[in-house]
Amino acid sequence: MQDFLIVGGGVIGMMTALQLGDAGHTVTLIERGVCGREASWAGGGIVSPLYPWRYSRPISALSSWSEGRYPELAGRLLEETGIDPEFRQKGLLYLRVDDVGDALAWAREVAKPLSRVDARTLYAKAPNAAPGFDSALWMPTLGSIRNPRLGKALRARLATMPGVECLEGREVRGLLREGERVIGVDTAGGPVLGGQTVVCAGAWSRSLLESVGVALPIRPVRGQMILFRTPPGLVERVILKDGRYVIPRGDGRVLAGSTLEEVGFDKRTTREARDSLYASALSIVPGLAECEVEHHWAGLRPGSPDGVPMIGAVPGLEGLHVNAGHYRNGLVLAPASTRLLVDQLIGCEPIVDPLPYQRALAGSSPI
Ligand SMILES: Cc1cc2nc3c(=O)[nH]c(=O)nc-3n(C[C@H](O)[C@H](O)[C@H](O)COP(=O)(O)OP(=O)(O)OC[C@H]3O[C@@H](n4cnc5c(N)ncnc54)[C@H](O)[C@@H]3O)c2cc1C
């Protein structure tokens, strides 16, 4: 029997498995499809909350811990797997921000480089940005990761770890309970038992936990994105305007996102969203009108009431833990949120105060 069972092979499940494996524990990760192909694939890969000064302290605490870890993680995965997750740190330009005062005050408080720049600096950094802006906010340290490649690299790394087993194509149908203890999971291929079970099933976590009478307020929030094939150099850094963004990849391609839609577990793309994303992208970089839209997709974010993920042990049931509900910031928060749970699982001093992430769990009483 393995020390840990992890349900869900998104970025949260895979980073949890990686750290438990690194610490010498045996792990079985169970994924109903292929690891890293749901929200963790569909996201944009910006590794900062979009407007970080508008977020609560629990999110800021995890995001500032995480941000500094990405260069090292990407470097490690490249070395160990040959797959480059393409961490790029080319900065972010904010166009048209209403609460500049709040943004600058936040930056001073957390010692983050963020400044107001004039039009000359703005267009020197982004010559193809839409004309007519007389200033912007500039965050030079903003990084992004090519999340589909991050998922691929994590999956490849886990496959080489002797203590880690990944069962793909195995749907978990429910959690197995013996009295007040969760002893494993029920899958289409039969039961799998483990010492501790960790649910990292993203937007689908709620229904899994309902199988043992735990009610967590996690819901799917659809996000659609489009991808342009562009000439090299058209967009060099992330640009954000009115909540929509363009993100350049290393090969010149540019992503534009994203929608926020409450449509349940419906992952279809829509013409309306495509047109709206296209219009937003052109209002940021008009030259995208000359470029082909190569791809359009949707993913389901694991939405939670205030965007704060639920991390920790489920009270009232031994052997059951959760790490889910990262909403718009799963990639941003993953290094810290998975480390925070792993610290608790293996009895280490937690990196940040775990309480804010346990509040929703405390209200989710097992029947
Ligand atoms: C359009 C869009 C843009 C985004 N942009 C960003 C961004 O720029 N930056 C950022 O930080 N975040 C972004 N996000 C959010 C981010 O992608 C998510 O918060 C994050 O990927 C959640 O990771 P996860 O591992 O919890 O969930 P997922 O990646 O969805 O993984 C959950 C896994 O669990 C598996 N699973 C579910 N049920 C079962 C079951 N019963 N049995 C077995 N396996 C199961 C699923 O198949 C899936 O692989 C974006 C999301 C979207 C959709």
PDB file of N, CA and C in Angstrom, residues 6 8 10-20 62 65-66 69-70 73 154 198-200 309-312 322-324 326 330-346 350-352 357:
ATOM      1  N   ILE A   6      -3.081  10.345  -4.660  1.00  0.00           N
ATOM      2  CA  ILE A   6      -3.452  11.697  -5.106  1.00  0.00           C
ATOM      3  C   ILE A   6      -4.482  11.530  -6.210  1.00  0.00           C
ATOM      4  N   GLY A   8      -6.234  13.260  -9.225  1.00  0.00           N
ATOM      5  CA  GLY A   8      -6.169  14.407 -10.125  1.00  0.00           C
ATOM      6  C   GLY A   8      -4.739  14.744 -10.500  1.00  0.00           C
ATOM      7  N   GLY A  10      -3.576  17.373 -12.410  1.00  0.00           N
ATOM      8  CA  GLY A  10      -3.301  18.726 -12.901  1.00  0.00           C
ATOM      9  C   GLY A  10      -1.999  19.201 -12.275  1.00  0.00           C
ATOM     10  N   VAL A  11      -1.751  20.489 -12.415  1.00  0.00           N
ATOM     11  CA  VAL A  11      -0.496  21.022 -11.879  1.00  0.00           C
ATOM     12  C   VAL A  11      -0.453  20.840 -10.360  1.00  0.00           C
ATOM     13  N   ILE A  12      -1.604  20.898  -9.704  1.00  0.00           N
ATOM     14  CA  ILE A  12      -1.622  20.770  -8.241  1.00  0.00           C
ATOM     15  C   ILE A  12      -1.296  19.320  -7.845  1.00  0.00           C
ATOM     16  N   GLY A  13      -1.967  18.360  -8.471  1.00  0.00           N
ATOM     17  CA  GLY A  13      -1.704  16.960  -8.138  1.00  0.00           C
ATOM     18  C   GLY A  13      -0.271  16.565  -8.477  1.00  0.00           C
ATOM     19  N   MET A  14       0.204  16.999  -9.644  1.00  0.00           N
ATOM     20  CA  MET A  14       1.554  16.573 -10.059  1.00  0.00           C
ATOM     21  C   MET A  14       2.640  17.208  -9.190  1.00  0.00           C
ATOM     22  N   MET A  15       2.470  18.488  -8.833  1.00  0.00           N
ATOM     23  CA  MET A  15       3.505  19.105  -7.980  1.00  0.00           C
ATOM     24  C   MET A  15       3.482  18.500  -6.576  1.00  0.00           C
ATOM     25  N   THR A  16       2.309  18.079  -6.128  1.00  0.00           N
ATOM     26  CA  THR A  16       2.224  17.400  -4.823  1.00  0.00           C
ATOM     27  C   THR A  16       2.981  16.074  -4.896  1.00  0.00           C
ATOM     28  N   ALA A  17       2.727  15.323  -5.963  1.00  0.00           N
ATOM     29  CA  ALA A  17       3.404  14.024  -6.121  1.00  0.00           C
ATOM     30  C   ALA A  17       4.916  14.206  -6.208  1.00  0.00           C
ATOM     31  N   LEU A  18       5.339  15.239  -6.932  1.00  0.00           N
ATOM     32  CA  LEU A  18       6.782  15.484  -7.092  1.00  0.00           C
ATOM     33  C   LEU A  18       7.443  15.717  -5.734  1.00  0.00           C
ATOM     34  N   GLN A  19       6.812  16.546  -4.921  1.00  0.00           N
ATOM     35  CA  GLN A  19       7.431  16.864  -3.624  1.00  0.00           C
ATOM     36  C   GLN A  19       7.390  15.679  -2.663  1.00  0.00           C
ATOM     37  N   LEU A  20       6.289  14.921  -2.686  1.00  0.00           N
ATOM     38  CA  LEU A  20       6.232  13.746  -1.813  1.00  0.00           C
ATOM     39  C   LEU A  20       7.261  12.710  -2.266  1.00  0.00           C
ATOM     40  N   LEU A  62       0.631  33.327  -0.779  1.00  0.00           N
ATOM     41  CA  LEU A  62       1.044  32.177  -1.600  1.00  0.00           C
ATOM     42  C   LEU A  62       1.708  32.632  -2.891  1.00  0.00           C
ATOM     43  N   TRP A  65       5.323  33.798  -2.460  1.00  0.00           N
ATOM     44  CA  TRP A  65       6.230  32.668  -2.203  1.00  0.00           C
ATOM     45  C   TRP A  65       6.496  31.909  -3.500  1.00  0.00           C
ATOM     46  N   SER A  66       5.425  31.707  -4.283  1.00  0.00           N
ATOM     47  CA  SER A  66       5.536  30.904  -5.514  1.00  0.00           C
ATOM     48  C   SER A  66       6.397  31.551  -6.583  1.00  0.00           C
ATOM     49  N   ARG A  69       9.927  30.818  -7.103  1.00  0.00           N
ATOM     50  CA  ARG A  69      10.306  29.402  -7.293  1.00  0.00           C
ATOM     51  C   ARG A  69      10.296  28.977  -8.753  1.00  0.00           C
ATOM     52  N   TYR A  70       9.594  29.727  -9.614  1.00  0.00           N
ATOM     53  CA  TYR A  70       9.428  29.246 -10.983  1.00  0.00           C
ATOM     54  C   TYR A  70      10.729  29.117 -11.785  1.00  0.00           C
ATOM     55  N   LEU A  73      12.290  25.883 -10.654  1.00  0.00           N
ATOM     56  CA  LEU A  73      11.502  24.706 -11.033  1.00  0.00           C
ATOM     57  C   LEU A  73      11.641  24.429 -12.533  1.00  0.00           C
ATOM     58  N   LEU A 154       6.368  17.885 -15.960  1.00  0.00           N
ATOM     59  CA  LEU A 154       6.068  17.277 -14.653  1.00  0.00           C
ATOM     60  C   LEU A 154       5.700  15.802 -14.845  1.00  0.00           C
ATOM     61  N   VAL A 198      -5.328  12.443  -1.055  1.00  0.00           N
ATOM     62  CA  VAL A 198      -5.319  13.891  -1.297  1.00  0.00           C
ATOM     63  C   VAL A 198      -6.139  14.163  -2.556  1.00  0.00           C
ATOM     64  N   VAL A 199      -7.184  14.970  -2.421  1.00  0.00           N
ATOM     65  CA  VAL A 199      -8.029  15.293  -3.575  1.00  0.00           C
ATOM     66  C   VAL A 199      -7.539  16.589  -4.209  1.00  0.00           C
ATOM     67  N   CYS A 200      -7.067  16.474  -5.448  1.00  0.00           N
ATOM     68  CA  CYS A 200      -6.580  17.635  -6.219  1.00  0.00           C
ATOM     69  C   CYS A 200      -7.288  17.599  -7.573  1.00  0.00           C
ATOM     70  N   PRO A 309      -7.699  29.142  -2.350  1.00  0.00           N
ATOM     71  CA  PRO A 309      -7.792  27.677  -2.414  1.00  0.00           C
ATOM     72  C   PRO A 309      -8.013  27.059  -1.044  1.00  0.00           C
ATOM     73  N   MET A 310      -8.605  25.854  -1.071  1.00  0.00           N
ATOM     74  CA  MET A 310      -8.862  25.115   0.166  1.00  0.00           C
ATOM     75  C   MET A 310      -7.761  24.072   0.304  1.00  0.00           C
ATOM     76  N   ILE A 311      -6.979  24.215   1.352  1.00  0.00           N
ATOM     77  CA  ILE A 311      -5.770  23.388   1.482  1.00  0.00           C
ATOM     78  C   ILE A 311      -5.716  22.824   2.901  1.00  0.00           C
ATOM     79  N   GLY A 312      -5.666  21.499   3.006  1.00  0.00           N
ATOM     80  CA  GLY A 312      -5.479  20.927   4.336  1.00  0.00           C
ATOM     81  C   GLY A 312      -6.303  19.668   4.556  1.00  0.00           C
ATOM     82  N   VAL A 322      -7.300  17.926   1.059  1.00  0.00           N
ATOM     83  CA  VAL A 322      -7.755  18.594  -0.165  1.00  0.00           C
ATOM     84  C   VAL A 322      -6.754  19.665  -0.550  1.00  0.00           C
ATOM     85  N   ASN A 323      -6.580  19.853  -1.850  1.00  0.00           N
ATOM     86  CA  ASN A 323      -5.888  21.039  -2.352  1.00  0.00           C
ATOM     87  C   ASN A 323      -6.589  21.418  -3.650  1.00  0.00           C
ATOM     88  N   ALA A 324      -7.539  22.332  -3.556  1.00  0.00           N
ATOM     89  CA  ALA A 324      -8.382  22.645  -4.723  1.00  0.00           C
ATOM     90  C   ALA A 324      -9.001  24.027  -4.561  1.00  0.00           C
ATOM     91  N   HIS A 326      -8.303  26.831  -6.796  1.00  0.00           N
ATOM     92  CA  HIS A 326      -7.336  27.910  -7.079  1.00  0.00           C
ATOM     93  C   HIS A 326      -7.851  28.938  -8.078  1.00  0.00           C
ATOM     94  N   GLY A 330      -4.198  29.140 -10.369  1.00  0.00           N
ATOM     95  CA  GLY A 330      -3.632  27.831 -10.028  1.00  0.00           C
ATOM     96  C   GLY A 330      -2.162  27.702 -10.377  1.00  0.00           C
ATOM     97  N   LEU A 331      -1.764  28.292 -11.506  1.00  0.00           N
ATOM     98  CA  LEU A 331      -0.339  28.195 -11.877  1.00  0.00           C
ATOM     99  C   LEU A 331       0.477  29.107 -10.981  1.00  0.00           C
ATOM    100  N   VAL A 332      -0.037  30.294 -10.751  1.00  0.00           N
ATOM    101  CA  VAL A 332       0.651  31.228  -9.852  1.00  0.00           C
ATOM    102  C   VAL A 332       0.898  30.571  -8.491  1.00  0.00           C
ATOM    103  N   LEU A 333      -0.144  29.972  -7.958  1.00  0.00           N
ATOM    104  CA  LEU A 333      -0.090  29.553  -6.560  1.00  0.00           C
ATOM    105  C   LEU A 333       0.480  28.143  -6.364  1.00  0.00           C
ATOM    106  N   ALA A 334       0.574  27.365  -7.451  1.00  0.00           N
ATOM    107  CA  ALA A 334       0.895  25.937  -7.296  1.00  0.00           C
ATOM    108  C   ALA A 334       2.143  25.643  -6.461  1.00  0.00           C
ATOM    109  N   PRO A 335       3.287  26.291  -6.728  1.00  0.00           N
ATOM    110  CA  PRO A 335       4.464  25.910  -5.915  1.00  0.00           C
ATOM    111  C   PRO A 335       4.212  26.083  -4.421  1.00  0.00           C
ATOM    112  N   ALA A 336       3.582  27.190  -4.033  1.00  0.00           N
ATOM    113  CA  ALA A 336       3.372  27.435  -2.602  1.00  0.00           C
ATOM    114  C   ALA A 336       2.237  26.586  -2.046  1.00  0.00           C
ATOM    115  N   SER A 337       1.130  26.470  -2.784  1.00  0.00           N
ATOM    116  CA  SER A 337      -0.011  25.757  -2.195  1.00  0.00           C
ATOM    117  C   SER A 337       0.307  24.267  -2.053  1.00  0.00           C
ATOM    118  N   THR A 338       1.058  23.711  -3.002  1.00  0.00           N
ATOM    119  CA  THR A 338       1.405  22.287  -2.870  1.00  0.00           C
ATOM    120  C   THR A 338       2.447  22.100  -1.763  1.00  0.00           C
ATOM    121  N   ARG A 339       3.363  23.038  -1.648  1.00  0.00           N
ATOM    122  CA  ARG A 339       4.365  22.939  -0.574  1.00  0.00           C
ATOM    123  C   ARG A 339       3.682  23.046   0.797  1.00  0.00           C
ATOM    124  N   LEU A 340       2.689  23.942   0.874  1.00  0.00           N
ATOM    125  CA  LEU A 340       1.990  24.121   2.155  1.00  0.00           C
ATOM    126  C   LEU A 340       1.298  22.822   2.579  1.00  0.00           C
ATOM    127  N   LEU A 341       0.660  22.149   1.607  1.00  0.00           N
ATOM    128  CA  LEU A 341      -0.004  20.899   1.981  1.00  0.00           C
ATOM    129  C   LEU A 341       1.020  19.804   2.298  1.00  0.00           C
ATOM    130  N   VAL A 342       2.065  19.725   1.488  1.00  0.00           N
ATOM    131  CA  VAL A 342       3.083  18.686   1.729  1.00  0.00           C
ATOM    132  C   VAL A 342       3.724  18.892   3.101  1.00  0.00           C
ATOM    133  N   ASP A 343       3.985  20.135   3.468  1.00  0.00           N
ATOM    134  CA  ASP A 343       4.537  20.403   4.812  1.00  0.00           C
ATOM    135  C   ASP A 343       3.633  19.797   5.882  1.00  0.00           C
ATOM    136  N   GLN A 344       2.330  19.964   5.699  1.00  0.00           N
ATOM    137  CA  GLN A 344       1.399  19.434   6.703  1.00  0.00           C
ATOM    138  C   GLN A 344       1.348  17.907   6.654  1.00  0.00           C
ATOM    139  N   LEU A 345       1.438  17.353   5.451  1.00  0.00           N
ATOM    140  CA  LEU A 345       1.354  15.890   5.322  1.00  0.00           C
ATOM    141  C   LEU A 345       2.555  15.200   5.954  1.00  0.00           C
ATOM    142  N   ILE A 346       3.726  15.836   5.854  1.00  0.00           N
ATOM    143  CA  ILE A 346       4.921  15.142   6.355  1.00  0.00           C
ATOM    144  C   ILE A 346       5.445  15.758   7.642  1.00  0.00           C
ATOM    145  N   PRO A 350       5.009  24.746   8.398  1.00  0.00           N
ATOM    146  CA  PRO A 350       4.436  25.258   7.146  1.00  0.00           C
ATOM    147  C   PRO A 350       5.060  26.589   6.703  1.00  0.00           C
ATOM    148  N   ILE A 351       5.133  26.788   5.383  1.00  0.00           N
ATOM    149  CA  ILE A 351       5.784  27.995   4.832  1.00  0.00           C
ATOM    150  C   ILE A 351       4.993  29.263   5.131  1.00  0.00           C
ATOM    151  N   VAL A 352       3.669  29.141   5.226  1.00  0.00           N
ATOM    152  CA  VAL A 352       2.833  30.291   5.602  1.00  0.00           C
ATOM    153  C   VAL A 352       1.774  29.768   6.575  1.00  0.00           C
ATOM    154  N   TYR A 357      -6.548  28.947   4.660  1.00  0.00           N
ATOM    155  CA  TYR A 357      -6.886  27.992   3.601  1.00  0.00           C
ATOM    156  C   TYR A 357      -7.708  26.823   4.162  1.00  0.00           C
TER     157      TYR A 357
END
